[in-house]
mmCIF file of N, CA and C in Angstrom:
data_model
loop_
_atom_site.group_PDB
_atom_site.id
_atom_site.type_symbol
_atom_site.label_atom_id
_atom_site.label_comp_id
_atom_site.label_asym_id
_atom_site.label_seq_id
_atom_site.Cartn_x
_atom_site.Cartn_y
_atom_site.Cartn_z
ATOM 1 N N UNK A 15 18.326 64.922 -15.752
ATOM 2 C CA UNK A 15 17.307 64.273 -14.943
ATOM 3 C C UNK A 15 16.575 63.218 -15.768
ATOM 4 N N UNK A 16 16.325 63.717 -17.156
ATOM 5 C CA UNK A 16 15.210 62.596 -17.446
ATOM 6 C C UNK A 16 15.748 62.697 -18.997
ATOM 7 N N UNK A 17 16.446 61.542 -19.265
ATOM 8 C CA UNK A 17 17.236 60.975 -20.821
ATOM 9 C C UNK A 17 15.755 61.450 -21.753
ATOM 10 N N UNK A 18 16.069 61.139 -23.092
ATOM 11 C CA UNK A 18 14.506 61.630 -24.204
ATOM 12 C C UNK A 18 13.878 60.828 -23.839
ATOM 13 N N UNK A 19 12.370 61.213 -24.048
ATOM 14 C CA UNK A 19 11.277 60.504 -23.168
ATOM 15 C C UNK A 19 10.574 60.269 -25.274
ATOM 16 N N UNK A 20 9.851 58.955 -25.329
ATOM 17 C CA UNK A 20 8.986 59.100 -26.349
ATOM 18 C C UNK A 20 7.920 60.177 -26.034
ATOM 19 N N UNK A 21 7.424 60.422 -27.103
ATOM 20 C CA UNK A 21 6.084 61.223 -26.722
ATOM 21 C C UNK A 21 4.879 60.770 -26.239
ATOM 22 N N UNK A 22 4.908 60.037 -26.277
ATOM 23 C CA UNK A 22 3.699 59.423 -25.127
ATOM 24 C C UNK A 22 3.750 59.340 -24.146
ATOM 25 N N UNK A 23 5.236 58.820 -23.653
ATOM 26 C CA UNK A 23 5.216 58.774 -22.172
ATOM 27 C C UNK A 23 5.600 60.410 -21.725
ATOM 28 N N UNK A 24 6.260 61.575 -22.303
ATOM 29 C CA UNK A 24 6.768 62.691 -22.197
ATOM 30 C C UNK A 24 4.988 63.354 -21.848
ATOM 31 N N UNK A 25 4.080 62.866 -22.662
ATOM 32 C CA UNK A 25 2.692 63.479 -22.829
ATOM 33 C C UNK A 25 2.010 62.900 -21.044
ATOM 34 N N UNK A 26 2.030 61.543 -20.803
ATOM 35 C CA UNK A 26 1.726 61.038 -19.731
ATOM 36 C C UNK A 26 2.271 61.605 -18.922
ATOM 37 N N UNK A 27 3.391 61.718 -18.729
ATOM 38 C CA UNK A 27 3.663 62.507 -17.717
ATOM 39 C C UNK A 27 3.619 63.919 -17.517
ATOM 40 N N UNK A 28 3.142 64.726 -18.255
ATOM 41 C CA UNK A 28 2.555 65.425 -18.445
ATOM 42 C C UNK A 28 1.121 65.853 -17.836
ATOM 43 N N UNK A 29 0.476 65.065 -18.402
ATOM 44 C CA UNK A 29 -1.019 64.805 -17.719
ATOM 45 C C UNK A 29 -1.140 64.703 -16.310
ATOM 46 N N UNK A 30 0.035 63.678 -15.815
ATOM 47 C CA UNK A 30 -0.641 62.886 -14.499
ATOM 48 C C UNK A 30 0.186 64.627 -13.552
ATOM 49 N N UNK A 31 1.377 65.118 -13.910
ATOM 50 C CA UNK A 31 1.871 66.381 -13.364
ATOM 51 C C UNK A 31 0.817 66.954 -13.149
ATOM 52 N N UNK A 32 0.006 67.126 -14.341
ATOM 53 C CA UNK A 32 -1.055 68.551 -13.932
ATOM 54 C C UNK A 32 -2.082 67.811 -13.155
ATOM 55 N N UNK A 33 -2.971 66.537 -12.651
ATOM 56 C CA UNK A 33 -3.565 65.957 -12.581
ATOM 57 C C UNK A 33 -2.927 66.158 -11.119
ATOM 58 N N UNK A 34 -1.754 65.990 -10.300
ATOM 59 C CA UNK A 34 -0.783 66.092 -9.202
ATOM 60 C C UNK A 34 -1.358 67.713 -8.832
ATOM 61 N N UNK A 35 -0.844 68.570 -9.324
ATOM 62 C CA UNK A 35 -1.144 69.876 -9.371
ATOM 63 C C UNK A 35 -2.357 70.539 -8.853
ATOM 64 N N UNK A 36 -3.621 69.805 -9.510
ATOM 65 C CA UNK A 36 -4.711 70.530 -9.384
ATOM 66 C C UNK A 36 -5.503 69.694 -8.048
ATOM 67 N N UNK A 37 -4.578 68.212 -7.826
ATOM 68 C CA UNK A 37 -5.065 67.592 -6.391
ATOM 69 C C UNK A 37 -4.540 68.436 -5.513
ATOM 70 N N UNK A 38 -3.647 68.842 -5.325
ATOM 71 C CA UNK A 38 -3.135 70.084 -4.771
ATOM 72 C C UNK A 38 -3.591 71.260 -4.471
ATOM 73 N N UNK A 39 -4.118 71.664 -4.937
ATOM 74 C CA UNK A 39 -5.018 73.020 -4.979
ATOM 75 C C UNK A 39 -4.447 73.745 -5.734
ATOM 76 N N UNK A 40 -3.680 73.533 -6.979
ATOM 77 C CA UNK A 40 -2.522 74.613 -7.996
ATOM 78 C C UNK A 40 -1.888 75.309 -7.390
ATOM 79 N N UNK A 41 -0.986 74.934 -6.449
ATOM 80 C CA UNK A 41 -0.017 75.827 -5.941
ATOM 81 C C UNK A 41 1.054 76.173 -7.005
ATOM 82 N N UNK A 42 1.323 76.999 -6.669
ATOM 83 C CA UNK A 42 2.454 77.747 -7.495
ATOM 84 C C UNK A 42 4.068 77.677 -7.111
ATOM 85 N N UNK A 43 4.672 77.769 -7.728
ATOM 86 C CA UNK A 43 6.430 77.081 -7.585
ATOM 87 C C UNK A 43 6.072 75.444 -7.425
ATOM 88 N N UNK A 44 5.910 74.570 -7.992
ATOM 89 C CA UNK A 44 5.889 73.192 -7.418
ATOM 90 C C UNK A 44 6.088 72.515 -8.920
ATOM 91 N N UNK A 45 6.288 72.891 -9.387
ATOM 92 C CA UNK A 45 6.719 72.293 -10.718
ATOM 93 C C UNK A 45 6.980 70.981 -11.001
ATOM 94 N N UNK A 46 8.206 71.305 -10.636
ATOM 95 C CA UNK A 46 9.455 70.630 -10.628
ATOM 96 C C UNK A 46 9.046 69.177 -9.640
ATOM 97 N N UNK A 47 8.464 69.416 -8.315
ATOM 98 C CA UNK A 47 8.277 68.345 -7.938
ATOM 99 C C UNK A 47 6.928 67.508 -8.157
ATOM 100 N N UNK A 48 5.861 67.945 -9.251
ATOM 101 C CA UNK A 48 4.516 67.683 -9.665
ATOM 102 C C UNK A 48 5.348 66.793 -10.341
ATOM 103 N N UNK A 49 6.885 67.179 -11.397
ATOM 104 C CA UNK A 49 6.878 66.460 -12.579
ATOM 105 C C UNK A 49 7.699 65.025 -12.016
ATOM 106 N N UNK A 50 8.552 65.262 -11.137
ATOM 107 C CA UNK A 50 9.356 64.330 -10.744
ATOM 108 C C UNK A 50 8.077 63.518 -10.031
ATOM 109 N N UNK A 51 7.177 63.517 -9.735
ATOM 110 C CA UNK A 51 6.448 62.737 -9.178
ATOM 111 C C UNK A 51 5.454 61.954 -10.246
ATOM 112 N N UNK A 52 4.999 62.641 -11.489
ATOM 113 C CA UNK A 52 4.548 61.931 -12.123
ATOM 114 C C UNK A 52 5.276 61.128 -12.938
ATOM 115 N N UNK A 53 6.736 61.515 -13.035
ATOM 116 C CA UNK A 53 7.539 60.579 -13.648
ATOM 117 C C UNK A 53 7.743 59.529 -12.804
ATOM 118 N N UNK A 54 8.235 58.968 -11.901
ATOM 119 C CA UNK A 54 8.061 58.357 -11.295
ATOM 120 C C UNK A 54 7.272 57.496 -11.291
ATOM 121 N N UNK A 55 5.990 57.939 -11.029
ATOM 122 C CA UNK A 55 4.491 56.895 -11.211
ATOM 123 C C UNK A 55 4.559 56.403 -12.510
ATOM 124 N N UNK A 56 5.160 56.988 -13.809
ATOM 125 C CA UNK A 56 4.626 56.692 -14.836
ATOM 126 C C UNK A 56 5.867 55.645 -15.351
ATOM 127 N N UNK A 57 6.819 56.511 -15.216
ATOM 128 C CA UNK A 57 8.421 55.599 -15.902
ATOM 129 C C UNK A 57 8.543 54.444 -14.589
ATOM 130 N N UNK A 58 9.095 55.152 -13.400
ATOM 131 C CA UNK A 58 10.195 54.337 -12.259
ATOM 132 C C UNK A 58 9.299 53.053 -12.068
ATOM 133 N N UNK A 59 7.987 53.238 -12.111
ATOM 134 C CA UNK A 59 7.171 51.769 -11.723
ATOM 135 C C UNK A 59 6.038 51.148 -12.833
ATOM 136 N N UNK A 60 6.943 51.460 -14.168
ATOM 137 C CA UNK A 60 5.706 51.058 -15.312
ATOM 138 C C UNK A 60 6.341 49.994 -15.538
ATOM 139 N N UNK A 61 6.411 48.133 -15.630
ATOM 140 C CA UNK A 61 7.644 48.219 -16.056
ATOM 141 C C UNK A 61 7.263 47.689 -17.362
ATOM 142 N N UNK A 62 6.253 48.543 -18.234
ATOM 143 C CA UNK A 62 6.155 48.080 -19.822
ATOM 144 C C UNK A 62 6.629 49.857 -20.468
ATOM 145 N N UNK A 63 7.458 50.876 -19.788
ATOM 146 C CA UNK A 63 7.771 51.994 -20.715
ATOM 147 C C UNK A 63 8.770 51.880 -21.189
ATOM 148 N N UNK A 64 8.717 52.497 -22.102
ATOM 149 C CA UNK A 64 10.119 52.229 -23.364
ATOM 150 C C UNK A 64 11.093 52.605 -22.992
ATOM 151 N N UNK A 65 11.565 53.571 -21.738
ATOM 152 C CA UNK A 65 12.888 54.339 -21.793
ATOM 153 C C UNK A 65 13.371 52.280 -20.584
ATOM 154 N N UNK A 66 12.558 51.956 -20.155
ATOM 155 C CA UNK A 66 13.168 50.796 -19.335
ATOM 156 C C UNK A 66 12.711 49.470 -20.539
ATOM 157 N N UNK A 67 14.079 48.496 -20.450
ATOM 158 C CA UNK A 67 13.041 47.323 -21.517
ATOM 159 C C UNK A 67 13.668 45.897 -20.236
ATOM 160 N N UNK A 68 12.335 45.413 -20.461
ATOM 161 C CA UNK A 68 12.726 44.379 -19.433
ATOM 162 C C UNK A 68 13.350 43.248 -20.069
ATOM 163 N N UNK A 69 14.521 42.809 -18.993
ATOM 164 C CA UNK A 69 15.008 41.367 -19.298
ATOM 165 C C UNK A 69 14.439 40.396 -19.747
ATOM 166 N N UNK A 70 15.199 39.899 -21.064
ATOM 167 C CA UNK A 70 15.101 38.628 -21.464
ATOM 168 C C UNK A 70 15.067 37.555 -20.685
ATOM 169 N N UNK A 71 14.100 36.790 -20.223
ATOM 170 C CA UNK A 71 13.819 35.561 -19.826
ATOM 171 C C UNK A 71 14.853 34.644 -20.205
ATOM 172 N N UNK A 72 15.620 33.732 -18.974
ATOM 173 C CA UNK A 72 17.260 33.160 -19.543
ATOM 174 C C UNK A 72 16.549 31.340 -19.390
ATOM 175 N N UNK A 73 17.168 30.882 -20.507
ATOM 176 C CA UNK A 73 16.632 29.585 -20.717
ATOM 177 C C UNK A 73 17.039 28.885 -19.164
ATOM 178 N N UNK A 74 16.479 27.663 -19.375
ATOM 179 C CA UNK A 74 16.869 27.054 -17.739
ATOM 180 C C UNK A 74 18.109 26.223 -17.896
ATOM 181 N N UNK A 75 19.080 26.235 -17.477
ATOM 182 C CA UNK A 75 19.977 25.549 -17.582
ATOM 183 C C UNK A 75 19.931 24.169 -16.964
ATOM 184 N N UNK A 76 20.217 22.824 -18.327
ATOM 185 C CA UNK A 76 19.846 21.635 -17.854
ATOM 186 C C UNK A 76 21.332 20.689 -17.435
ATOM 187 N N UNK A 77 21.096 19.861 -16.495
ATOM 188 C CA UNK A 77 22.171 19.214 -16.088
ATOM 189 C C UNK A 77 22.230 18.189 -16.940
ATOM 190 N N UNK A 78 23.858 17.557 -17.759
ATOM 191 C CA UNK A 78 23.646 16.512 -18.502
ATOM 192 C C UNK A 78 24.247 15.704 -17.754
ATOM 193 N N UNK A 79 24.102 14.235 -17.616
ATOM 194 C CA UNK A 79 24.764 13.592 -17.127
ATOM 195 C C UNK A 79 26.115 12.662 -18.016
ATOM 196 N N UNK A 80 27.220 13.487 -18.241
ATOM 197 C CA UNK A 80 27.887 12.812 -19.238
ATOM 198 C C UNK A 80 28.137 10.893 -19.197
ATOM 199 N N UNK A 81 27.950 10.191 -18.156
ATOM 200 C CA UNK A 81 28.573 9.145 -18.161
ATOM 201 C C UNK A 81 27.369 8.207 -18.362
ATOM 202 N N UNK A 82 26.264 8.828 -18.317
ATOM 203 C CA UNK A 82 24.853 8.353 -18.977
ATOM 204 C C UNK A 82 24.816 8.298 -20.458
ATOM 205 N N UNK A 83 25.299 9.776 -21.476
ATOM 206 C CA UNK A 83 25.206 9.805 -22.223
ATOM 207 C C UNK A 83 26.232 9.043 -23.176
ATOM 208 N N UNK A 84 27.344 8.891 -22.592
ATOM 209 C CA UNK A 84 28.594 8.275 -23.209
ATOM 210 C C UNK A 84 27.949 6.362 -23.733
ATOM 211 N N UNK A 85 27.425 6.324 -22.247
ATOM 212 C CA UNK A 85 26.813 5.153 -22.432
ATOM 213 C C UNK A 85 26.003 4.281 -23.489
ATOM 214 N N UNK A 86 24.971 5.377 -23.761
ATOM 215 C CA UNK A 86 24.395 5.203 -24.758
ATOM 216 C C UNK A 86 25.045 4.952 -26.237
ATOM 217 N N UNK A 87 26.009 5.589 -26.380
ATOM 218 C CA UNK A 87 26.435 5.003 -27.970
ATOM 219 C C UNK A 87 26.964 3.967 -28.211
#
C-alpha cells in the first residue's frame, strides 16, 4: 500500500490519522481507513512530499528559421 515513507511524512500522517479518529468520536476498527485517509491528504495532494518529486520544467522549444540564418553568413 504505501512504498517507505520518510519520517516526517510517516509522522504526519500519523498525526492527521489520529486527528481523523478523534473527529470521529474514536471509533474502534477504523484504522485502516483513518490512515488511508490521512495519507491521502498528506502524500496524494501535497505536491511538495518526497515520496512524489515534481517535474522538471522543459525548456521552450524555439523555432529557427534556417534560411534566415544561412543568410546571414
Amino acid at each position: 500500500m504505501i512504498a517507505k515513507l520518510k519520517t516526517e511524512t510517516e509522522a504526519a500522517i500519523r498525526a492527521r490519522a489520529h486527528q481523523i479518529w478523534e473527529d470521529e468520536g474514536r471509533p474502534d476498527g477504523r484504522h485502516d481507513i483513518h490512515w488511508q485517509r490521512a495519507y491521502e491528504a498528506i502524500v496524494d495532494l501535497d505536491p511538495v512530499t518526497p515520496t512524489k518529486t515534481p517535474a522538471a520544467p522543459k525548456a521552450p522549444r524555439v523555432k529557427v528559421d534556417q534560411a534566415k540564418v544561412s543568410k546571414k553568413k
